[in-house]
JSON list of C-alpha atoms in Angstrom, two decimals:
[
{"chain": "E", "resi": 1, "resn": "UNK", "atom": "CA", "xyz": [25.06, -37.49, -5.84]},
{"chain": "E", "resi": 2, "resn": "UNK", "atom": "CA", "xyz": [22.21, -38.32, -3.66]},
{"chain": "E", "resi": 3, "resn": "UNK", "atom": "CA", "xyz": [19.26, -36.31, -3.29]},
{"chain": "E", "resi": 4, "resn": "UNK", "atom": "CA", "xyz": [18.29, -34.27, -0.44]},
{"chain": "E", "resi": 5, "resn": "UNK", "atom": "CA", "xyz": [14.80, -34.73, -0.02]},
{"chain": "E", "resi": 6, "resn": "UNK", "atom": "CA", "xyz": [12.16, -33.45, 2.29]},
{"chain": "E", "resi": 7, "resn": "UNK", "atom": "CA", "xyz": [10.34, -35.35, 5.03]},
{"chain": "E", "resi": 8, "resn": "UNK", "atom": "CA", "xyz": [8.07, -38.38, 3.60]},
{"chain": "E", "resi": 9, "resn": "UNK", "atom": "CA", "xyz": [4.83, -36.70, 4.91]},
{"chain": "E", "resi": 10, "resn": "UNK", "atom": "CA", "xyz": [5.56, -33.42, 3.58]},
{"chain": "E", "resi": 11, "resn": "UNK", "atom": "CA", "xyz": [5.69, -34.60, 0.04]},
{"chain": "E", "resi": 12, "resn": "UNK", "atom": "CA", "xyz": [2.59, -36.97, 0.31]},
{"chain": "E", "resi": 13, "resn": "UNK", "atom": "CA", "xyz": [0.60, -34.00, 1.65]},
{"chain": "E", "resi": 14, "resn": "UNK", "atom": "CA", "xyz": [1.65, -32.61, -2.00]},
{"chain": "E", "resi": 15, "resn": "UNK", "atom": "CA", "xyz": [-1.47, -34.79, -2.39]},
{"chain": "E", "resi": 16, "resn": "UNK", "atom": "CA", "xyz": [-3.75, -32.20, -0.90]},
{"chain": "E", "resi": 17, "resn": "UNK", "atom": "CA", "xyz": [-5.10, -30.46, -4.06]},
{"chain": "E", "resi": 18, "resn": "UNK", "atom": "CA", "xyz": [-6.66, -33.97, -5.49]},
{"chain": "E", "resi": 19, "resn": "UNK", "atom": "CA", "xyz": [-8.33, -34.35, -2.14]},
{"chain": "E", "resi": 20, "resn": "UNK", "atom": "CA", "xyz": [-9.62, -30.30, -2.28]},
{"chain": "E", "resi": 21, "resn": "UNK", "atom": "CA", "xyz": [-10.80, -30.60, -5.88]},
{"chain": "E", "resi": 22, "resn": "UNK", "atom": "CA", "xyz": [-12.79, -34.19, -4.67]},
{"chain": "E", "resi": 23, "resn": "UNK", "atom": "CA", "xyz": [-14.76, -32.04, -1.69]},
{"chain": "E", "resi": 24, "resn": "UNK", "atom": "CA", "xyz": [-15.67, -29.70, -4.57]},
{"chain": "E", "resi": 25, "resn": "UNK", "atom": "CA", "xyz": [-17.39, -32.04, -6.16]},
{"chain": "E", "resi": 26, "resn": "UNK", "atom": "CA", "xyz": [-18.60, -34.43, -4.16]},
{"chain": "E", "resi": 27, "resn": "UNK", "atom": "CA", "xyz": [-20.05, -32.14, -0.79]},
{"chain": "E", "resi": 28, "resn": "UNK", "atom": "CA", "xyz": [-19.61, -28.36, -1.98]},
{"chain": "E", "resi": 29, "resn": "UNK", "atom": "CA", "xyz": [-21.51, -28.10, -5.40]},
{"chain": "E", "resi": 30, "resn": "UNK", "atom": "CA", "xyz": [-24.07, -31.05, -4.23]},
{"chain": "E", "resi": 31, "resn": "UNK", "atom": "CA", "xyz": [-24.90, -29.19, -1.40]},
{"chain": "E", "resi": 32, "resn": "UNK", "atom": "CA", "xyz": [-24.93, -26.20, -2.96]},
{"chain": "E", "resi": 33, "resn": "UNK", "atom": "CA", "xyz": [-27.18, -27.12, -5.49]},
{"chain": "E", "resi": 34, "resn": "UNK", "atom": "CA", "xyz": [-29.48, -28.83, -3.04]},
{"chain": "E", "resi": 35, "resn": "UNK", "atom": "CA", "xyz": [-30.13, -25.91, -1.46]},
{"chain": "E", "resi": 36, "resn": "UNK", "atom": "CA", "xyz": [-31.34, -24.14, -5.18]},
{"chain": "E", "resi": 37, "resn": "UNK", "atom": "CA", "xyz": [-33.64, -27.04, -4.73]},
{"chain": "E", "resi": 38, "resn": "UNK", "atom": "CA", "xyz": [-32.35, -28.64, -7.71]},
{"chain": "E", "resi": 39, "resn": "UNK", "atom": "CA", "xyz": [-33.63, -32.71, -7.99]},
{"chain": "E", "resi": 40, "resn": "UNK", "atom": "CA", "xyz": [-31.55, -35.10, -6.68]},
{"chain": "E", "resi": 41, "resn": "UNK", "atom": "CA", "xyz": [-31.58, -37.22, -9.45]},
{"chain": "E", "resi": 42, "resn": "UNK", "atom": "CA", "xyz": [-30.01, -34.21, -11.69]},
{"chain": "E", "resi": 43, "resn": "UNK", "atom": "CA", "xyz": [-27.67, -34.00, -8.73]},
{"chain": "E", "resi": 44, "resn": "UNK", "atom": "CA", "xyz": [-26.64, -37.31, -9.05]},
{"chain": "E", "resi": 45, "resn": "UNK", "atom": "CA", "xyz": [-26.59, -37.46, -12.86]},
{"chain": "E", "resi": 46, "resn": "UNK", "atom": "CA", "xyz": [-24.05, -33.97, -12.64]},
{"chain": "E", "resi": 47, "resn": "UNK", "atom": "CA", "xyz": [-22.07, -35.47, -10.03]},
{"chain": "E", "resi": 48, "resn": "UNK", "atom": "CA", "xyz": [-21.44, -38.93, -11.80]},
{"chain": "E", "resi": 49, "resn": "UNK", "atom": "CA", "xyz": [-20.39, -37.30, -14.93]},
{"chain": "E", "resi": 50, "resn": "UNK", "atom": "CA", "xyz": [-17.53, -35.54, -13.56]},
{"chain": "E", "resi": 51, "resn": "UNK", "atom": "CA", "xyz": [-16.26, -38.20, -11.49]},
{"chain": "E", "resi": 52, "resn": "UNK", "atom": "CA", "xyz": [-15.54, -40.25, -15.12]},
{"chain": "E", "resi": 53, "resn": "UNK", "atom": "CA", "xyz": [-12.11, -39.15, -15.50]},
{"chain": "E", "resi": 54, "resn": "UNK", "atom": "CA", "xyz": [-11.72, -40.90, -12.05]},
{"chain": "E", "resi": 55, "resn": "UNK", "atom": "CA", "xyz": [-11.07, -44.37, -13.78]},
{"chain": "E", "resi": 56, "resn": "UNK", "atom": "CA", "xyz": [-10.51, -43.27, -17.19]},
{"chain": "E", "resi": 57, "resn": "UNK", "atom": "CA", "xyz": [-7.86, -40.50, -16.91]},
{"chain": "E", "resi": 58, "resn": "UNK", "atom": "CA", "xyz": [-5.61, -43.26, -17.23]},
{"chain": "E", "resi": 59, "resn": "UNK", "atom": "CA", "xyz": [-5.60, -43.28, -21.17]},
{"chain": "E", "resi": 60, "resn": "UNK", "atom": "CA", "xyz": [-4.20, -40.34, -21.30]},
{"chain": "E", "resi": 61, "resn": "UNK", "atom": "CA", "xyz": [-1.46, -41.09, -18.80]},
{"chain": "E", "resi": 62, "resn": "UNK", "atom": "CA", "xyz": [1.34, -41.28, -21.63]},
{"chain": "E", "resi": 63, "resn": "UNK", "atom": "CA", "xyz": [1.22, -37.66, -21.84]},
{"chain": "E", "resi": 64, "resn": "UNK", "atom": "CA", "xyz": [2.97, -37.30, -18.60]},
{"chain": "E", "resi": 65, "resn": "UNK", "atom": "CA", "xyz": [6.56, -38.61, -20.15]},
{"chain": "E", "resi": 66, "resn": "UNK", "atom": "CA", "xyz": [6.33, -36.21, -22.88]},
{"chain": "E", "resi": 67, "resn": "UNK", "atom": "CA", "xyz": [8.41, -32.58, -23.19]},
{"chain": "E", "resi": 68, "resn": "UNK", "atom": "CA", "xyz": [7.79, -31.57, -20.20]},
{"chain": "E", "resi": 69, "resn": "UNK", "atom": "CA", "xyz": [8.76, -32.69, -16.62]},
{"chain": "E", "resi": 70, "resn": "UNK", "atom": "CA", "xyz": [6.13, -34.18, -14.01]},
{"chain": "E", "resi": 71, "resn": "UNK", "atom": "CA", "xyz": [6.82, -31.02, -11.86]},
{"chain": "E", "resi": 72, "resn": "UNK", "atom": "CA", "xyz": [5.73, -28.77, -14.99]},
{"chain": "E", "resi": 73, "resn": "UNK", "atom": "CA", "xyz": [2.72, -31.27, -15.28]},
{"chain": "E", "resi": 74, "resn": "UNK", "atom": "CA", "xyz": [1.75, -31.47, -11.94]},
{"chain": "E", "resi": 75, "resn": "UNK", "atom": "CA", "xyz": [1.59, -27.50, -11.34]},
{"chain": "E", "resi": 76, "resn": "UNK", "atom": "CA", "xyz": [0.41, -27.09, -14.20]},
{"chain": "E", "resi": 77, "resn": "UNK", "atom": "CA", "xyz": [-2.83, -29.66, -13.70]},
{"chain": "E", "resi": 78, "resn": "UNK", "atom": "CA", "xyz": [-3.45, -28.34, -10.31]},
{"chain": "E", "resi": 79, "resn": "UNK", "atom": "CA", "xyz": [-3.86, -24.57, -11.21]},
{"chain": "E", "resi": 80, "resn": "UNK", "atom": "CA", "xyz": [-6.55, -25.93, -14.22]},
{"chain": "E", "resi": 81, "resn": "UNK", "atom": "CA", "xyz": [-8.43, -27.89, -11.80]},
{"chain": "E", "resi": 82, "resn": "UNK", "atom": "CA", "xyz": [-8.52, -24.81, -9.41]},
{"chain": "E", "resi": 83, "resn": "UNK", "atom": "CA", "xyz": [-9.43, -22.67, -11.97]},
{"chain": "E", "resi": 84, "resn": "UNK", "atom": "CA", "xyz": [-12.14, -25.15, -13.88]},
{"chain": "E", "resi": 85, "resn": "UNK", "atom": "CA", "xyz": [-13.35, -25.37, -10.35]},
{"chain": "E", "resi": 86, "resn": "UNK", "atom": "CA", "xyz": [-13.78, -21.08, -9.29]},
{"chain": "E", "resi": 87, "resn": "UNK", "atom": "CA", "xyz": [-15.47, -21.68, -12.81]},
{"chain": "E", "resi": 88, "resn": "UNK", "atom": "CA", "xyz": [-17.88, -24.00, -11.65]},
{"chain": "E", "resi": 89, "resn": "UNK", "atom": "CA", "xyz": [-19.00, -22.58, -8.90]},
{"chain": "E", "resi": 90, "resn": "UNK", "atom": "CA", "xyz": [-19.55, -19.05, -10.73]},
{"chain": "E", "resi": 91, "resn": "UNK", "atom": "CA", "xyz": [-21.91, -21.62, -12.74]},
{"chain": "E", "resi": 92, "resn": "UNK", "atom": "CA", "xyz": [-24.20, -23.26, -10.35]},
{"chain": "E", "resi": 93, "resn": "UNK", "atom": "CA", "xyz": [-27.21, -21.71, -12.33]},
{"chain": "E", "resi": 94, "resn": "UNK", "atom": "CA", "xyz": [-26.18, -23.24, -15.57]},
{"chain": "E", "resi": 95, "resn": "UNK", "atom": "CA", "xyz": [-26.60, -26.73, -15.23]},
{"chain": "E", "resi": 96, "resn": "UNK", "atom": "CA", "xyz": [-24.82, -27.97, -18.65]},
{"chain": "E", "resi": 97, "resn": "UNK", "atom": "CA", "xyz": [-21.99, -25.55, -18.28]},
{"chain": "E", "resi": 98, "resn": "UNK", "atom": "CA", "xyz": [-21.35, -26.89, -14.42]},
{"chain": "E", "resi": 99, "resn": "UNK", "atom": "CA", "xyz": [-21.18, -30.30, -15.35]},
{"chain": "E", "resi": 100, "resn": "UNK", "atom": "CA", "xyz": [-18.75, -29.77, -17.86]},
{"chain": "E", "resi": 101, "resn": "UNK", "atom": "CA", "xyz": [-16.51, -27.31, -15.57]},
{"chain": "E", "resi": 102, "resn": "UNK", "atom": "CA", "xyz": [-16.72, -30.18, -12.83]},
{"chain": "E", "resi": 103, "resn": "UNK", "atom": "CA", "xyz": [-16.01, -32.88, -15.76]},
{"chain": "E", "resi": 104, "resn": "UNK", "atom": "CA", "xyz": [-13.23, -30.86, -16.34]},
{"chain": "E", "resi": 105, "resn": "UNK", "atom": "CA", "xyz": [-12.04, -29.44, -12.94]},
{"chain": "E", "resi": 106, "resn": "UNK", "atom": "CA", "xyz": [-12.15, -33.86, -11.87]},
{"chain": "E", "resi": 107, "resn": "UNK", "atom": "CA", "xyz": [-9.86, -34.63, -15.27]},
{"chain": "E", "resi": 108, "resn": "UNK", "atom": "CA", "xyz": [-6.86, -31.99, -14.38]},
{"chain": "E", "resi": 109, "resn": "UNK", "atom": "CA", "xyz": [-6.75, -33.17, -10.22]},
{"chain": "E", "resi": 110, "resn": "UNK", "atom": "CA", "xyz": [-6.51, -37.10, -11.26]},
{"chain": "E", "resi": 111, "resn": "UNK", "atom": "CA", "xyz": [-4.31, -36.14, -14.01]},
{"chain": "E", "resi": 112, "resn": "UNK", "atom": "CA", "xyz": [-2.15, -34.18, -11.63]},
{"chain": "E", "resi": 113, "resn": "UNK", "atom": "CA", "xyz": [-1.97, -36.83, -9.03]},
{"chain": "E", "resi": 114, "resn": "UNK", "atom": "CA", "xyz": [-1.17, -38.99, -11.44]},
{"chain": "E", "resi": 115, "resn": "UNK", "atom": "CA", "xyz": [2.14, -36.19, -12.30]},
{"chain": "E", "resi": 116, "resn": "UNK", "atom": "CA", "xyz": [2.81, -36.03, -8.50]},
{"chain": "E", "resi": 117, "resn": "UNK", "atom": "CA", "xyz": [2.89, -40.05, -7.82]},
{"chain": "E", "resi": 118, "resn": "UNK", "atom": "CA", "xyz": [5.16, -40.69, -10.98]},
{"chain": "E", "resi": 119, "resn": "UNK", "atom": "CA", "xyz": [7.12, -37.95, -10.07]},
{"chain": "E", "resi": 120, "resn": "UNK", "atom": "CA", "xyz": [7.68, -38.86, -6.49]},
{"chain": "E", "resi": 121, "resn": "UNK", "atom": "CA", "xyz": [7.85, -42.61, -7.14]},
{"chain": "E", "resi": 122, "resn": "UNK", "atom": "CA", "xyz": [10.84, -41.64, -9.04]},
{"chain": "E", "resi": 123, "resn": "UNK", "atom": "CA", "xyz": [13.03, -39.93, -6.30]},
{"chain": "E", "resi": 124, "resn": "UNK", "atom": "CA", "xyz": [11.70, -41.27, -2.98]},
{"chain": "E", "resi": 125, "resn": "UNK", "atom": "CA", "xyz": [13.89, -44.84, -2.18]},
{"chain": "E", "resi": 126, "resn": "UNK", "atom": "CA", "xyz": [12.16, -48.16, -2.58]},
{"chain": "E", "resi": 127, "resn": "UNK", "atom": "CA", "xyz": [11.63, -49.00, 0.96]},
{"chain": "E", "resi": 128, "resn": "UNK", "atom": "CA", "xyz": [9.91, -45.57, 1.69]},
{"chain": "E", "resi": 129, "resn": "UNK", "atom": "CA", "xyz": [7.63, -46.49, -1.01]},
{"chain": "E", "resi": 130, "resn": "UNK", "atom": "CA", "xyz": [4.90, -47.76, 1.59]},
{"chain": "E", "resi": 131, "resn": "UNK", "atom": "CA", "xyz": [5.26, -44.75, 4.09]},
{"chain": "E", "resi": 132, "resn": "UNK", "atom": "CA", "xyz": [4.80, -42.25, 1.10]},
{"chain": "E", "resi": 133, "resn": "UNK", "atom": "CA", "xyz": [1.85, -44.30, -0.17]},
{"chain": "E", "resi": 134, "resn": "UNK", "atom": "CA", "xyz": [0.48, -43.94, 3.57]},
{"chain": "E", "resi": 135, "resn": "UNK", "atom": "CA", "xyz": [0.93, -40.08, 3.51]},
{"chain": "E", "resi": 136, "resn": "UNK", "atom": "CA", "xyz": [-1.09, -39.80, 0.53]},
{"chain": "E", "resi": 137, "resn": "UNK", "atom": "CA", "xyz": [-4.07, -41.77, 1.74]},
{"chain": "E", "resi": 138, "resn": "UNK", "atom": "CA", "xyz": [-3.73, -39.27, 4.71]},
{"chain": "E", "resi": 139, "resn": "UNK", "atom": "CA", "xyz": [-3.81, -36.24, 2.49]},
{"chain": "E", "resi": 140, "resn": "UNK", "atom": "CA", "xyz": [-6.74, -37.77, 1.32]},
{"chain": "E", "resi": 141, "resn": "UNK", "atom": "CA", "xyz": [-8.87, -38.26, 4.00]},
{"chain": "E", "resi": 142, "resn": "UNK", "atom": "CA", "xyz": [-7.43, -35.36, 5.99]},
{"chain": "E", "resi": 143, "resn": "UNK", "atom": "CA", "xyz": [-7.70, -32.83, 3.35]},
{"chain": "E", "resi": 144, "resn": "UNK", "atom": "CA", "xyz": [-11.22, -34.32, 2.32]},
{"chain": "E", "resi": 145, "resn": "UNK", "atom": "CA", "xyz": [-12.59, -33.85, 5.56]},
{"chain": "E", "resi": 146, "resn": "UNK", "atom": "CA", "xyz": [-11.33, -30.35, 6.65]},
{"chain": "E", "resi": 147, "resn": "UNK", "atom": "CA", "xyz": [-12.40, -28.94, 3.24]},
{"chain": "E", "resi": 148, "resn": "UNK", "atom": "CA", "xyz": [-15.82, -29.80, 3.20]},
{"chain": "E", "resi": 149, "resn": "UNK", "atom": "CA", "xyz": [-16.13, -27.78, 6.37]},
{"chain": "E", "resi": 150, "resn": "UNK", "atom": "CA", "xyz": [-13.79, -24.72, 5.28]},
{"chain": "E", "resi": 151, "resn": "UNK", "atom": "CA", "xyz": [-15.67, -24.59, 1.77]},
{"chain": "E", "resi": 152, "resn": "UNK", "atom": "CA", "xyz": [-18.93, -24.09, 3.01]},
{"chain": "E", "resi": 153, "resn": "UNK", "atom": "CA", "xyz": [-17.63, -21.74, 5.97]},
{"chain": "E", "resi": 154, "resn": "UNK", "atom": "CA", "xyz": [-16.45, -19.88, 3.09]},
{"chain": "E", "resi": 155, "resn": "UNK", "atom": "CA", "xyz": [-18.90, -19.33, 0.49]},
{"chain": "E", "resi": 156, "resn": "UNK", "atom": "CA", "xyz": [-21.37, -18.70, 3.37]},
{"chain": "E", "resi": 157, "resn": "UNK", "atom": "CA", "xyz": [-19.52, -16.57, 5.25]},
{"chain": "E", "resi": 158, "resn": "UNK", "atom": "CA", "xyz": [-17.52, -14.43, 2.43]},
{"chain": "E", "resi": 159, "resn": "UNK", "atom": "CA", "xyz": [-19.21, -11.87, -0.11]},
{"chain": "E", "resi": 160, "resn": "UNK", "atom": "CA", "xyz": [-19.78, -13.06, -3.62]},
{"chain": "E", "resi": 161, "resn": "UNK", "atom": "CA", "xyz": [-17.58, -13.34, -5.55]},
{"chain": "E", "resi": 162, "resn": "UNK", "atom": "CA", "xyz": [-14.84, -13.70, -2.38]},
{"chain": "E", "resi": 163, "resn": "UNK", "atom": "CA", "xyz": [-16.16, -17.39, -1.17]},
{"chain": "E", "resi": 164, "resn": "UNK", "atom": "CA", "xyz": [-15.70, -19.07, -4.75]},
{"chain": "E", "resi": 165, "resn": "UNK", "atom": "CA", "xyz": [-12.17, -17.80, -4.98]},
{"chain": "E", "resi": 166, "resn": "UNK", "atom": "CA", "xyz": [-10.85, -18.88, -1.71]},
{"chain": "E", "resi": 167, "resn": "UNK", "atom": "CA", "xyz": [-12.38, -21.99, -2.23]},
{"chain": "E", "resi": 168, "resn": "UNK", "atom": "CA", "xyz": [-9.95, -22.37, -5.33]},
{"chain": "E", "resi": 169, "resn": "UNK", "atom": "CA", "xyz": [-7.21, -20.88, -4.13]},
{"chain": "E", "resi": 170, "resn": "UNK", "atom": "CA", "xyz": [-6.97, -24.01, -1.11]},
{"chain": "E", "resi": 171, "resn": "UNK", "atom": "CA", "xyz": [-6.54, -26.33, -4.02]},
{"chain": "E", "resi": 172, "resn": "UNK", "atom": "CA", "xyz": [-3.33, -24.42, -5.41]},
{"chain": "E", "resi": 173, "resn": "UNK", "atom": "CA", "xyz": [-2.22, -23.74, -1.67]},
{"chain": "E", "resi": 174, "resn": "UNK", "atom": "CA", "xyz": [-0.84, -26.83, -1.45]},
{"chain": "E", "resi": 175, "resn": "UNK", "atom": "CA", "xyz": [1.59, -26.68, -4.18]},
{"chain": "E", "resi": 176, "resn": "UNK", "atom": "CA", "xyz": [4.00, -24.62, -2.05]},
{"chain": "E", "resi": 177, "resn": "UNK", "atom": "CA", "xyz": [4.87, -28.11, -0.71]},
{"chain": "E", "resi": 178, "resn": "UNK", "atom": "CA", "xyz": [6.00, -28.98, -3.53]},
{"chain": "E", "resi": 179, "resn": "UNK", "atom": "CA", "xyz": [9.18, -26.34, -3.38]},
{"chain": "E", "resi": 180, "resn": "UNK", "atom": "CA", "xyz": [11.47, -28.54, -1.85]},
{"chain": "E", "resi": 181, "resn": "UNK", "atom": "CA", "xyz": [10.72, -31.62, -3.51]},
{"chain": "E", "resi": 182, "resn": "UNK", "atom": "CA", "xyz": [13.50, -32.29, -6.42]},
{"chain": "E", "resi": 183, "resn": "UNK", "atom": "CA", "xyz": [12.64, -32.81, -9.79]},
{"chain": "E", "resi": 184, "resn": "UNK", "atom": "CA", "xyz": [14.08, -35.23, -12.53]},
{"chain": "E", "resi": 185, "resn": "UNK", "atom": "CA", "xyz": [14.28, -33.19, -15.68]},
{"chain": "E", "resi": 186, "resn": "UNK", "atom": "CA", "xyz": [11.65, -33.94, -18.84]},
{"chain": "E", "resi": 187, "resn": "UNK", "atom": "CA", "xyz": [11.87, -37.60, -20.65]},
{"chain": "E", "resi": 188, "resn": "UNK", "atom": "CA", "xyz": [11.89, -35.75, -23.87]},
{"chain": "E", "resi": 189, "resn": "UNK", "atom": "CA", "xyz": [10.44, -38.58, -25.59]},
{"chain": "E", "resi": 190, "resn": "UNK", "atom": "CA", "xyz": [8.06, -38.56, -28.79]},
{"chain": "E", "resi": 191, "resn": "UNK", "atom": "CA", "xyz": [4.23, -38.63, -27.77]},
{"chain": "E", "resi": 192, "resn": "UNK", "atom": "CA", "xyz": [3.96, -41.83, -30.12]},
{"chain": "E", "resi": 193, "resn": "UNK", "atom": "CA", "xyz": [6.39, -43.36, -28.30]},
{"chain": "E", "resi": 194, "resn": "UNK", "atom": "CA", "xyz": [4.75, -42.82, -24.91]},
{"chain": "E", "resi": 195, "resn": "UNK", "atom": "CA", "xyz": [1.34, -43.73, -25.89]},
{"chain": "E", "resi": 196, "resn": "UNK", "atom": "CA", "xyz": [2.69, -46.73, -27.99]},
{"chain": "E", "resi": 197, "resn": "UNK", "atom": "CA", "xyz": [4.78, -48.22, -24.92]},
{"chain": "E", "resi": 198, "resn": "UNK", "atom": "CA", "xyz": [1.73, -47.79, -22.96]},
{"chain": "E", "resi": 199, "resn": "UNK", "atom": "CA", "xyz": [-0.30, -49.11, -25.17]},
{"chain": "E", "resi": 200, "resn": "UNK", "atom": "CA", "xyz": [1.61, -52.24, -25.54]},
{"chain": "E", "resi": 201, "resn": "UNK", "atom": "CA", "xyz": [2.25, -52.83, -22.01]},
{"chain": "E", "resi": 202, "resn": "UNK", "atom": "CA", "xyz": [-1.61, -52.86, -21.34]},
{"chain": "E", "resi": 203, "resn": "UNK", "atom": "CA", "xyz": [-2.28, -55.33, -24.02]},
{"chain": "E", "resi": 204, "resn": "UNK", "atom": "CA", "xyz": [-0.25, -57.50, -22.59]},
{"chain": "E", "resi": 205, "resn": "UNK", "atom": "CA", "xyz": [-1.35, -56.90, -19.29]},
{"chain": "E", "resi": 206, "resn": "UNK", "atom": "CA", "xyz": [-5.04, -57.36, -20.13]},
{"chain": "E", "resi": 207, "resn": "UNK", "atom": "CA", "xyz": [-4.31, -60.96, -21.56]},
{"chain": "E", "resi": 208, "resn": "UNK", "atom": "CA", "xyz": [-3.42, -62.58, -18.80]},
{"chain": "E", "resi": 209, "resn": "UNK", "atom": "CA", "xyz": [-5.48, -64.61, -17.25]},
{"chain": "E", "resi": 210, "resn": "UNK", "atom": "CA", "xyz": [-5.35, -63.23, -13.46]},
{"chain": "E", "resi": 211, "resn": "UNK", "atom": "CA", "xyz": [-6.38, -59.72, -15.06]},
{"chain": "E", "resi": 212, "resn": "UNK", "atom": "CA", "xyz": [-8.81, -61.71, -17.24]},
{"chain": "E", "resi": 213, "resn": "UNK", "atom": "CA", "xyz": [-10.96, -63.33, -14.23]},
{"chain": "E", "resi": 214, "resn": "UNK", "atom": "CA", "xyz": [-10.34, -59.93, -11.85]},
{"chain": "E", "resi": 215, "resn": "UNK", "atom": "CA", "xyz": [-11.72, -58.04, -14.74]},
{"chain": "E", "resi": 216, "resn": "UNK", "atom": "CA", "xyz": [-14.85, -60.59, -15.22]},
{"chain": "E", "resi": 217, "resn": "UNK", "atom": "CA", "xyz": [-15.45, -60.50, -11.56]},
{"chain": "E", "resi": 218, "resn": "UNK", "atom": "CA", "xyz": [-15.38, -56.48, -11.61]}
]
């Protein structure tokens, strides 16, 4: 039976919560702190830390075909990153406990788009591949944009502690989009088995020698 799914920009605009949690962290708390005069270079230093899980998240990636279904893990990512995030920015006078929070808040949204693109890649047909991929560059730039104007409007505007929690509750907003969507059940395989299949695959990929010289020239 074929699936009935929901329009191709709909479901990459399921994208939106990656692109909320990114404003968060790279205009909102930098500004923020700016404006508590902290130094730049601490700034810099707080802001580099968290974005980490940006290209290393991908270790952990196995995790996603394990017990649960991408759905489960996707929800479930997004509502951590919201929450590590109205945790953050209840923080901005601790330094070490913000960086951590942000650390944190950065490693559930690129764990949860990684849920949402594995889970959409799955149902959405080969040649609509493209489009969706097109959608969820929009979702990034879109929702970007219009959240680092509603997030300051926000915490400026509303009464402590009012403007950190609608800040976090645009990043789980979005999921209503993700209502419609179907969802392939759980892969139900062993965790040993995921990360050992992974594993594998990029030891192999790492050895040849096209990923050899694009990795030397990186």
């Amino acid at each position: 039976m074929e699936l009935r799914l929901p329009p191709i920009w709909l479901m990459g605009l399921a994208n939106l919560p990656f692109s909320m949690s990114s404003t968060v962290l790279l205009i909102t708390v930098p500004q923020l702190l700016a404006a508590r005069h902290v130094p730049e270079p601490m700034i810099a230093s707080i802001t580099a830390f968290a974005l980490i899980p940006g290209f290393t998240a991908f270790v952990v990636s196995p995790i996603l075909d394990v017990r649960f279904s991408r759905r489960t893990y996707a929800i479930v990512m997004a509502v951590a990153s919201a929450l590590c995030t109205l945790a953050a920015l209840a923080s901005l006078d601790n330094l070490t406990a913000l960086r951590w929070l942000l650390f944190l808040a950065s490693a559930a949204a690129t764990v949860f788009q990684g849920a949402l693109g594995g889970w959409l890649a799955s149902i959405v047909p080969k040649n609509q591949d493209s489009r969706l991929g097109v959608w969820f560059v929009v979702a990034n730039i879109a929702g970007f944009g219009v959240d680092a104007i509603l997030n300051i409007t926000l915490y400026r505007t509303l009464v402590e502690p009012y403007g950190i929690l609608a800040i976090s509750a645009l990043i789980i907003l979005p999921l209503t989009l993700l209502i419609p969507i179907p969802a392939p059940g759980a892969d139900r395989v062993l965790a040993r088995e995921s990360f050992a299949q992974f594993f594998g695959d990029l030891s192999r990929m790492v050895r040849r020698p096209t990923v050899v010289r694009t990795l030397l020239i990186f």
